[in-house]
Amino acid sequence: MSLLFSPLSIRSVTFPNRLWVSPMCMYSAVDGVVQEWHHTHLTQFASGGAGLVIAEATGVVADGRISPRDTGIWNDAQRDAWAPIVQAIHDRGALAGIQLAHAGRKASTWWPWAEQRGSVAAADGGWTTVAPSAVAFAGFDEPAALDASGIERVVDGFRAAARRALEAGFDVLELHGAHGYLLHQFLSPLSNVRTDEYGGSLENRARLLLRIVDATREVAGDAVPMFVRISATDHAEGGFTPEEAAIVGGWAVEHGADLIDVSSGGLVAHQRIDVHPGYQVPLAETVRQGGRIPVSAVGLITAAEQAEQVLVDGAADAIFAGREWLRDPHFGLRAAHELDDTVAWPPQYVRARWR
């Protein structure tokens, strides 16, 4: 048996394999409510051999969405719309997760294929964004710095979203602390210039993330796996570093997280990234070894043997992929076929299993 298609148990959940679908924004919701597009998009991966399908960055509050077209889970109507999608993923043999998110200063933006760019004006359905400090992302409107009550609202938003996600049937909760969104903005000194207990030292900059880990674990209880996605480097001088990421990842696990989903970048427009196959795997390995914690790897992992080697080398405990699943929604079936391993094929597709 390959490592890629071996099971992985976390708390009360056993993942059938370690080839998982990353959360990928579709910018296709209406008032935060998922649509038929999301149902087809997410369930096809379950039919395609994924062990876990994580739904896209989903706003825990209305003003936490990246764009007005992002999914949400701040009300019961949104929760109820997610439930049949979760059930359909389960019916096809995969586990379902959701990424709970707040975009911070990168909220209220136009979706990728809109004619406009930058921040969405209030007249067009946009809103005033919030952040740790009144420091704008290049090309976006300046955010309002969160005060004490605003921070409490964020924590409460994650807590309530986690509860609704579990009510919808999700098996895994992931907190989005990467890609330049709010929790990452607190972690990085490039976006967090606060002088109170949420700024300055690494411990202070990690305080909000750890409070949210605590709040989410309280809701989730002892049985539900909880992941935290982080950007292990800002790819910019003076920013968040892999060494700091390993420390914060260790703290998150101490507070109740189970796995750190290691990505990178997204905080500043002047980042410089050397993009190549597997380019983020060394970051995952740094966090895994430095924090002595379980991690997943992501980043241009596009082939079965490549994914298997990451696990064999001990760089990660599981593999997330994004674009390859978009190119081939049956990536899991293909990968198992190429590794001459076993995965649960839908009976309708079994004729394609054999050479």
Steps between C-alpha positions, in 0.01 A plus 500: 500500500621849420513762772281728288213251512551382855244613761569774752317524832457834677287504815180306420537528121685263268584648161490229233809641330737797517430667164269789580331791322610850602238768561460700178279809472234485228359855542158364411286537815195723538480686832747246635277206403654216298343416166469201266848583368651423841310171525635374167846646556559341840330164458691416182821481702342249737412285199858548381672333794572786740531399863395847619334786317532840670253764389626845413586790732162575654425826676425471871345848484363692205785750491753216517440387144768552237235615254122551500477166317674295769331228700400563859391314811388783727130414482277193501395529136864467397546205737197324355624549144831333588337192653396317178844560351663344805264204477578453130875498574442236768282295265793485257742369762699809599516717809393864492675801651443873491749785522377768739638838401510874545670695223584810706654774286469278190121484527244685285694444178389421148497136394776393258304524175327830578587791274597710801792448735572593860244579769127491435333834581202511734277602210593175325439280806833544676578591860766647728765242579677433830853394585745493792628839390391771258751380239356436154588220263640662186218614273226444759320745729649573840343278769381604845717370785306258719429621852434271797132454420581432135744227600234341720259507207753312289548232767124468545459473122739206476336332799150529353620395153664189642174405670300544180759305301463204733122527481533479120688173542860598421760254631797739511536867588789702357589848620642723228813668631676536163514690170490849644158472661413623849672243724810514280487881517527474878790254477718710271689813611454636147128547562480506880651812658287494815651589836245321720481132601427404136815653352877503536634165619421176320298387800285813475462477124383139536254583778190540282567180306544304823185650653309385193656153521383486862149619413467257210626205702251583774219472245645197322556293811752219510392306193523741206833559320605862467761627254667839478625626164797735527730681260838387625673797339395835357769474230593857594772654715397564860196272479380183667763224478500117483665486840221712648245285319638188670466667839148625434402162359621335819301745710188435290532125558544560873175698492305225324585501128588163350681580174665804346418549132816670374482747211672836445472857378204723427565772756670770292501591134881526489554134592756309294422130456706242313213286372588148388362149556478430873636844587321513835592149616822614676289744702275217614806298598641794698176542694465124555852457632526830684165471671500118525142507375291344221486705180368485147685617191365689199632691201522369142473138607364355178609136470448181698868411537583858601233497772609157622864610524409796722351256750782247465753776570318592821436857387127480571226273628246575226478670161268780393465582132294768330558570134561137413155410632355777283676358196403144589217451753595130504858569603466259792386210282779571252763529773400168654508339156849637434627380838335160445313550826142460613243774542122474515381552144138591436343183354397702196869564422656161582542406134770771479698356791676225313792542269 
